[in-house]
């Protein structure tokens, strides 16, 4: 999960290469949602043994309960 302090925005996603994905969000990307809200910083990371499990967790974090979890991460 990445967070833009400047715009008070967060982005939750999954990847198999965290460093490259972070570089893409902050420096390399030329289009997409995250381009508008640079700079980003990594605020939370979880690791899963499979893509399916990572996708399930991402979906959960985008629910109301998951958003509360994210809000608490940002403000604590």
PDB file of N, CA and C in Angstrom:
ATOM      1  N   UNK A   1       0.850  -1.155   0.000  1.00  0.00           N
ATOM      2  CA  UNK A   1       0.000   0.000   0.000  1.00  0.00           C
ATOM      3  C   UNK A   1       0.902   1.225   0.000  1.00  0.00           C
ATOM      4  N   UNK A   2       0.558   2.169  -0.861  1.00  0.00           N
ATOM      5  CA  UNK A   2       1.320   3.409  -0.923  1.00  0.00           C
ATOM      6  C   UNK A   2       0.405   4.571  -0.559  1.00  0.00           C
ATOM      7  N   UNK A   3       1.025   5.645  -0.086  1.00  0.00           N
ATOM      8  CA  UNK A   3       0.284   6.809   0.399  1.00  0.00           C
ATOM      9  C   UNK A   3       0.953   8.085  -0.086  1.00  0.00           C
ATOM     10  N   UNK A   4       0.128   9.034  -0.511  1.00  0.00           N
ATOM     11  CA  UNK A   4       0.609  10.353  -0.906  1.00  0.00           C
ATOM     12  C   UNK A   4       0.215  11.343   0.179  1.00  0.00           C
ATOM     13  N   UNK A   5       1.182  11.785   0.964  1.00  0.00           N
ATOM     14  CA  UNK A   5       0.905  12.779   2.005  1.00  0.00           C
ATOM     15  C   UNK A   5       0.435  14.087   1.390  1.00  0.00           C
ATOM     16  N   UNK A   6       1.040  14.465   0.292  1.00  0.00           N
ATOM     17  CA  UNK A   6       0.722  15.730  -0.369  1.00  0.00           C
ATOM     18  C   UNK A   6      -0.756  15.823  -0.736  1.00  0.00           C
ATOM     19  N   UNK A   7      -1.353  14.714  -1.172  1.00  0.00           N
ATOM     20  CA  UNK A   7      -2.743  14.713  -1.619  1.00  0.00           C
ATOM     21  C   UNK A   7      -3.679  13.922  -0.700  1.00  0.00           C
ATOM     22  N   UNK A   8      -3.130  13.345   0.376  1.00  0.00           N
ATOM     23  CA  UNK A   8      -3.896  12.516   1.309  1.00  0.00           C
ATOM     24  C   UNK A   8      -4.657  11.409   0.569  1.00  0.00           C
ATOM     25  N   UNK A   9      -3.931  10.697  -0.286  1.00  0.00           N
ATOM     26  CA  UNK A   9      -4.506   9.602  -1.069  1.00  0.00           C
ATOM     27  C   UNK A   9      -3.717   8.336  -0.809  1.00  0.00           C
ATOM     28  N   UNK A  10      -4.401   7.199  -0.887  1.00  0.00           N
ATOM     29  CA  UNK A  10      -3.700   5.926  -0.787  1.00  0.00           C
ATOM     30  C   UNK A  10      -4.050   5.070  -1.995  1.00  0.00           C
ATOM     31  N   UNK A  11      -3.187   4.108  -2.257  1.00  0.00           N
ATOM     32  CA  UNK A  11      -3.381   3.178  -3.362  1.00  0.00           C
ATOM     33  C   UNK A  11      -3.032   1.784  -2.869  1.00  0.00           C
ATOM     34  N   UNK A  12      -3.941   0.862  -3.076  1.00  0.00           N
ATOM     35  CA  UNK A  12      -3.736  -0.520  -2.670  1.00  0.00           C
ATOM     36  C   UNK A  12      -3.707  -1.395  -3.914  1.00  0.00           C
ATOM     37  N   UNK A  13      -2.701  -2.217  -4.018  1.00  0.00           N
ATOM     38  CA  UNK A  13      -2.585  -3.110  -5.153  1.00  0.00           C
ATOM     39  C   UNK A  13      -1.689  -4.280  -4.805  1.00  0.00           C
ATOM     40  N   UNK A  14      -1.515  -5.184  -5.759  1.00  0.00           N
ATOM     41  CA  UNK A  14      -0.610  -6.311  -5.528  1.00  0.00           C
ATOM     42  C   UNK A  14       0.368  -6.403  -6.682  1.00  0.00           C
ATOM     43  N   UNK A  15       1.509  -6.997  -6.395  1.00  0.00           N
ATOM     44  CA  UNK A  15       2.553  -7.146  -7.392  1.00  0.00           C
ATOM     45  C   UNK A  15       3.466  -8.301  -7.006  1.00  0.00           C
ATOM     46  N   UNK A  16       4.182  -8.810  -7.974  1.00  0.00           N
ATOM     47  CA  UNK A  16       5.188  -9.827  -7.681  1.00  0.00           C
ATOM     48  C   UNK A  16       6.571  -9.191  -7.573  1.00  0.00           C
ATOM     49  N   UNK A  17       6.662  -7.874  -7.840  1.00  0.00           N
ATOM     50  CA  UNK A  17       7.940  -7.168  -7.760  1.00  0.00           C
ATOM     51  C   UNK A  17       7.711  -5.780  -7.152  1.00  0.00           C
ATOM     52  N   UNK A  18       7.763  -5.721  -5.837  1.00  0.00           N
ATOM     53  CA  UNK A  18       7.442  -4.501  -5.097  1.00  0.00           C
ATOM     54  C   UNK A  18       8.311  -3.315  -5.505  1.00  0.00           C
ATOM     55  N   UNK A  19       9.597  -3.519  -5.638  1.00  0.00           N
ATOM     56  CA  UNK A  19      10.508  -2.408  -5.948  1.00  0.00           C
ATOM     57  C   UNK A  19      10.204  -1.816  -7.316  1.00  0.00           C
ATOM     58  N   UNK A  20      10.016  -2.661  -8.312  1.00  0.00           N
ATOM     59  CA  UNK A  20       9.714  -2.155  -9.656  1.00  0.00           C
ATOM     60  C   UNK A  20       8.346  -1.467  -9.696  1.00  0.00           C
ATOM     61  N   UNK A  21       7.383  -2.026  -8.986  1.00  0.00           N
ATOM     62  CA  UNK A  21       6.052  -1.410  -8.959  1.00  0.00           C
ATOM     63  C   UNK A  21       6.117  -0.036  -8.301  1.00  0.00           C
ATOM     64  N   UNK A  22       6.862   0.081  -7.220  1.00  0.00           N
ATOM     65  CA  UNK A  22       7.015   1.368  -6.538  1.00  0.00           C
ATOM     66  C   UNK A  22       7.691   2.383  -7.459  1.00  0.00           C
ATOM     67  N   UNK A  23       8.755   1.959  -8.147  1.00  0.00           N
ATOM     68  CA  UNK A  23       9.427   2.859  -9.093  1.00  0.00           C
ATOM     69  C   UNK A  23       8.464   3.315 -10.177  1.00  0.00           C
ATOM     70  N   UNK A  24       7.620   2.415 -10.640  1.00  0.00           N
ATOM     71  CA  UNK A  24       6.649   2.754 -11.668  1.00  0.00           C
ATOM     72  C   UNK A  24       5.663   3.812 -11.169  1.00  0.00           C
ATOM     73  N   UNK A  25       5.173   3.641  -9.952  1.00  0.00           N
ATOM     74  CA  UNK A  25       4.223   4.604  -9.390  1.00  0.00           C
ATOM     75  C   UNK A  25       4.868   5.972  -9.166  1.00  0.00           C
ATOM     76  N   UNK A  26       6.118   5.994  -8.771  1.00  0.00           N
ATOM     77  CA  UNK A  26       6.759   7.258  -8.404  1.00  0.00           C
ATOM     78  C   UNK A  26       7.551   7.921  -9.523  1.00  0.00           C
ATOM     79  N   UNK A  27       8.109   7.155 -10.431  1.00  0.00           N
ATOM     80  CA  UNK A  27       9.055   7.747 -11.383  1.00  0.00           C
ATOM     81  C   UNK A  27       8.791   7.386 -12.846  1.00  0.00           C
ATOM     82  N   UNK A  28       8.499   6.129 -13.133  1.00  0.00           N
ATOM     83  CA  UNK A  28       8.506   5.652 -14.514  1.00  0.00           C
ATOM     84  C   UNK A  28       7.165   5.748 -15.228  1.00  0.00           C
ATOM     85  N   UNK A  29       6.078   5.607 -14.496  1.00  0.00           N
ATOM     86  CA  UNK A  29       4.765   5.586 -15.118  1.00  0.00           C
ATOM     87  C   UNK A  29       4.444   6.886 -15.835  1.00  0.00           C
ATOM     88  N   UNK A  30       3.779   6.780 -16.988  1.00  0.00           N
ATOM     89  CA  UNK A  30       3.419   7.970 -17.758  1.00  0.00           C
ATOM     90  C   UNK A  30       1.910   8.147 -17.871  1.00  0.00           C
ATOM     91  N   UNK A  31       1.133   7.196 -17.335  1.00  0.00           N
ATOM     92  CA  UNK A  31      -0.320   7.336 -17.329  1.00  0.00           C
ATOM     93  C   UNK A  31      -0.885   6.518 -16.181  1.00  0.00           C
ATOM     94  N   UNK A  32      -2.109   6.833 -15.810  1.00  0.00           N
ATOM     95  CA  UNK A  32      -2.773   6.084 -14.754  1.00  0.00           C
ATOM     96  C   UNK A  32      -3.058   6.935 -13.532  1.00  0.00           C
ATOM     97  N   UNK A  33      -3.807   6.359 -12.626  1.00  0.00           N
ATOM     98  CA  UNK A  33      -4.271   7.035 -11.414  1.00  0.00           C
ATOM     99  C   UNK A  33      -3.131   7.553 -10.540  1.00  0.00           C
ATOM    100  N   UNK A  34      -2.109   6.756 -10.348  1.00  0.00           N
ATOM    101  CA  UNK A  34      -1.060   7.127  -9.393  1.00  0.00           C
ATOM    102  C   UNK A  34      -0.175   8.262  -9.897  1.00  0.00           C
ATOM    103  N   UNK A  35      -0.157   8.503 -11.180  1.00  0.00           N
ATOM    104  CA  UNK A  35       0.662   9.574 -11.757  1.00  0.00           C
ATOM    105  C   UNK A  35       0.293  10.937 -11.176  1.00  0.00           C
ATOM    106  N   UNK A  36      -0.989  11.174 -10.954  1.00  0.00           N
ATOM    107  CA  UNK A  36      -1.481  12.481 -10.521  1.00  0.00           C
ATOM    108  C   UNK A  36      -1.151  12.813  -9.071  1.00  0.00           C
ATOM    109  N   UNK A  37      -0.809  11.809  -8.280  1.00  0.00           N
ATOM    110  CA  UNK A  37      -0.689  12.023  -6.840  1.00  0.00           C
ATOM    111  C   UNK A  37       0.722  11.776  -6.295  1.00  0.00           C
ATOM    112  N   UNK A  38       1.718  11.879  -7.136  1.00  0.00           N
ATOM    113  CA  UNK A  38       3.105  11.711  -6.689  1.00  0.00           C
ATOM    114  C   UNK A  38       3.503  12.836  -5.750  1.00  0.00           C
ATOM    115  N   UNK A  39       4.408  12.615  -4.833  1.00  0.00           N
ATOM    116  CA  UNK A  39       5.162  11.385  -4.563  1.00  0.00           C
ATOM    117  C   UNK A  39       4.393  10.439  -3.640  1.00  0.00           C
ATOM    118  N   UNK A  40       4.718   9.155  -3.769  1.00  0.00           N
ATOM    119  CA  UNK A  40       4.139   8.097  -2.955  1.00  0.00           C
ATOM    120  C   UNK A  40       5.186   7.569  -1.999  1.00  0.00           C
ATOM    121  N   UNK A  41       4.727   7.045  -0.873  1.00  0.00           N
ATOM    122  CA  UNK A  41       5.627   6.300   0.017  1.00  0.00           C
ATOM    123  C   UNK A  41       4.927   5.011   0.411  1.00  0.00           C
ATOM    124  N   UNK A  42       5.699   3.963   0.569  1.00  0.00           N
ATOM    125  CA  UNK A  42       5.150   2.669   0.982  1.00  0.00           C
ATOM    126  C   UNK A  42       4.804   2.765   2.466  1.00  0.00           C
ATOM    127  N   UNK A  43       3.550   2.445   2.801  1.00  0.00           N
ATOM    128  CA  UNK A  43       3.142   2.498   4.204  1.00  0.00           C
ATOM    129  C   UNK A  43       2.804   1.127   4.776  1.00  0.00           C
ATOM    130  N   UNK A  44       2.602   0.129   3.902  1.00  0.00           N
ATOM    131  CA  UNK A  44       2.219  -1.185   4.410  1.00  0.00           C
ATOM    132  C   UNK A  44       2.460  -2.238   3.343  1.00  0.00           C
ATOM    133  N   UNK A  45       2.969  -3.389   3.760  1.00  0.00           N
ATOM    134  CA  UNK A  45       3.250  -4.496   2.839  1.00  0.00           C
ATOM    135  C   UNK A  45       2.834  -5.798   3.512  1.00  0.00           C
ATOM    136  N   UNK A  46       2.226  -6.672   2.749  1.00  0.00           N
ATOM    137  CA  UNK A  46       1.943  -8.038   3.180  1.00  0.00           C
ATOM    138  C   UNK A  46       2.442  -8.975   2.089  1.00  0.00           C
ATOM    139  N   UNK A  47       2.822 -10.178   2.452  1.00  0.00           N
ATOM    140  CA  UNK A  47       3.291 -11.169   1.494  1.00  0.00           C
ATOM    141  C   UNK A  47       2.386 -12.393   1.540  1.00  0.00           C
ATOM    142  N   UNK A  48       2.113 -12.968   0.366  1.00  0.00           N
ATOM    143  CA  UNK A  48       1.227 -14.121   0.255  1.00  0.00           C
ATOM    144  C   UNK A  48       1.875 -15.185  -0.625  1.00  0.00           C
ATOM    145  N   UNK A  49       1.551 -16.446  -0.365  1.00  0.00           N
ATOM    146  CA  UNK A  49       2.160 -17.517  -1.152  1.00  0.00           C
ATOM    147  C   UNK A  49       1.586 -17.648  -2.568  1.00  0.00           C
ATOM    148  N   UNK A  50       0.430 -17.024  -2.827  1.00  0.00           N
ATOM    149  CA  UNK A  50      -0.151 -17.147  -4.167  1.00  0.00           C
ATOM    150  C   UNK A  50      -0.810 -15.837  -4.598  1.00  0.00           C
ATOM    151  N   UNK A  51      -0.929 -15.679  -5.902  1.00  0.00           N
ATOM    152  CA  UNK A  51      -1.586 -14.509  -6.472  1.00  0.00           C
ATOM    153  C   UNK A  51      -3.061 -14.469  -6.041  1.00  0.00           C
ATOM    154  N   UNK A  52      -3.704 -15.608  -5.996  1.00  0.00           N
ATOM    155  CA  UNK A  52      -5.114 -15.678  -5.614  1.00  0.00           C
ATOM    156  C   UNK A  52      -5.332 -15.142  -4.197  1.00  0.00           C
ATOM    157  N   UNK A  53      -4.436 -15.507  -3.284  1.00  0.00           N
ATOM    158  CA  UNK A  53      -4.561 -15.020  -1.907  1.00  0.00           C
ATOM    159  C   UNK A  53      -4.307 -13.511  -1.836  1.00  0.00           C
ATOM    160  N   UNK A  54      -3.350 -13.027  -2.601  1.00  0.00           N
ATOM    161  CA  UNK A  54      -3.065 -11.587  -2.632  1.00  0.00           C
ATOM    162  C   UNK A  54      -4.266 -10.820  -3.183  1.00  0.00           C
ATOM    163  N   UNK A  55      -4.885 -11.338  -4.222  1.00  0.00           N
ATOM    164  CA  UNK A  55      -6.047 -10.679  -4.816  1.00  0.00           C
ATOM    165  C   UNK A  55      -7.234 -10.666  -3.846  1.00  0.00           C
ATOM    166  N   UNK A  56      -7.388 -11.738  -3.097  1.00  0.00           N
ATOM    167  CA  UNK A  56      -8.460 -11.817  -2.105  1.00  0.00           C
ATOM    168  C   UNK A  56      -8.257 -10.757  -1.016  1.00  0.00           C
ATOM    169  N   UNK A  57      -7.023 -10.624  -0.559  1.00  0.00           N
ATOM    170  CA  UNK A  57      -6.721  -9.626   0.478  1.00  0.00           C
ATOM    171  C   UNK A  57      -6.918  -8.207  -0.062  1.00  0.00           C
ATOM    172  N   UNK A  58      -6.485  -7.960  -1.302  1.00  0.00           N
ATOM    173  CA  UNK A  58      -6.680  -6.639  -1.901  1.00  0.00           C
ATOM    174  C   UNK A  58      -8.170  -6.306  -1.968  1.00  0.00           C
ATOM    175  N   UNK A  59      -8.972  -7.254  -2.381  1.00  0.00           N
ATOM    176  CA  UNK A  59     -10.423  -7.039  -2.459  1.00  0.00           C
ATOM    177  C   UNK A  59     -10.986  -6.704  -1.076  1.00  0.00           C
ATOM    178  N   UNK A  60     -10.525  -7.421  -0.051  1.00  0.00           N
ATOM    179  CA  UNK A  60     -10.969  -7.145   1.320  1.00  0.00           C
ATOM    180  C   UNK A  60     -10.577  -5.731   1.755  1.00  0.00           C
ATOM    181  N   UNK A  61      -9.349  -5.325   1.455  1.00  0.00           N
ATOM    182  CA  UNK A  61      -8.891  -4.003   1.873  1.00  0.00           C
ATOM    183  C   UNK A  61      -9.668  -2.874   1.198  1.00  0.00           C
ATOM    184  N   UNK A  62     -10.361  -3.182   0.124  1.00  0.00           N
ATOM    185  CA  UNK A  62     -11.162  -2.174  -0.575  1.00  0.00           C
ATOM    186  C   UNK A  62     -12.621  -2.176  -0.115  1.00  0.00           C
ATOM    187  N   UNK A  63     -12.942  -2.972   0.915  1.00  0.00           N
ATOM    188  CA  UNK A  63     -14.277  -2.951   1.521  1.00  0.00           C
ATOM    189  C   UNK A  63     -14.303  -1.873   2.601  1.00  0.00           C
ATOM    190  N   UNK A  64     -15.456  -1.641   3.179  1.00  0.00           N
ATOM    191  CA  UNK A  64     -15.571  -0.658   4.256  1.00  0.00           C
ATOM    192  C   UNK A  64     -14.676  -0.974   5.441  1.00  0.00           C
ATOM    193  N   UNK A  65     -14.640  -2.228   5.856  1.00  0.00           N
ATOM    194  CA  UNK A  65     -13.795  -2.631   6.980  1.00  0.00           C
ATOM    195  C   UNK A  65     -12.323  -2.461   6.622  1.00  0.00           C
ATOM    196  N   UNK A  66     -11.966  -2.845   5.407  1.00  0.00           N
ATOM    197  CA  UNK A  66     -10.584  -2.681   4.947  1.00  0.00           C
ATOM    198  C   UNK A  66     -10.171  -1.226   4.888  1.00  0.00           C
ATOM    199  N   UNK A  67     -11.078  -0.356   4.452  1.00  0.00           N
ATOM    200  CA  UNK A  67     -10.759   1.077   4.399  1.00  0.00           C
ATOM    201  C   UNK A  67     -10.530   1.643   5.795  1.00  0.00           C
ATOM    202  N   UNK A  68     -11.268   1.144   6.778  1.00  0.00           N
ATOM    203  CA  UNK A  68     -11.034   1.567   8.171  1.00  0.00           C
ATOM    204  C   UNK A  68      -9.628   1.154   8.616  1.00  0.00           C
ATOM    205  N   UNK A  69      -9.218  -0.060   8.266  1.00  0.00           N
ATOM    206  CA  UNK A  69      -7.871  -0.543   8.575  1.00  0.00           C
ATOM    207  C   UNK A  69      -6.835   0.399   7.967  1.00  0.00           C
ATOM    208  N   UNK A  70      -7.030   0.778   6.705  1.00  0.00           N
ATOM    209  CA  UNK A  70      -6.102   1.668   6.009  1.00  0.00           C
ATOM    210  C   UNK A  70      -6.078   3.038   6.667  1.00  0.00           C
ATOM    211  N   UNK A  71      -7.255   3.551   6.997  1.00  0.00           N
ATOM    212  CA  UNK A  71      -7.357   4.857   7.663  1.00  0.00           C
ATOM    213  C   UNK A  71      -6.569   4.860   8.975  1.00  0.00           C
ATOM    214  N   UNK A  72      -6.683   3.783   9.737  1.00  0.00           N
ATOM    215  CA  UNK A  72      -5.931   3.673  10.992  1.00  0.00           C
ATOM    216  C   UNK A  72      -4.426   3.608  10.751  1.00  0.00           C
ATOM    217  N   UNK A  73      -4.006   2.942   9.685  1.00  0.00           N
ATOM    218  CA  UNK A  73      -2.580   2.901   9.345  1.00  0.00           C
ATOM    219  C   UNK A  73      -2.051   4.299   9.076  1.00  0.00           C
ATOM    220  N   UNK A  74      -2.800   5.059   8.316  1.00  0.00           N
ATOM    221  CA  UNK A  74      -2.362   6.388   7.893  1.00  0.00           C
ATOM    222  C   UNK A  74      -2.329   7.354   9.076  1.00  0.00           C
ATOM    223  N   UNK A  75      -3.300   7.279   9.942  1.00  0.00           N
ATOM    224  CA  UNK A  75      -3.426   8.278  11.006  1.00  0.00           C
ATOM    225  C   UNK A  75      -2.778   7.862  12.318  1.00  0.00           C
ATOM    226  N   UNK A  76      -2.161   6.706  12.384  1.00  0.00           N
ATOM    227  CA  UNK A  76      -1.484   6.276  13.634  1.00  0.00           C
ATOM    228  C   UNK A  76      -0.031   6.048  13.435  1.00  0.00           C
TER     229      UNK A  76
END
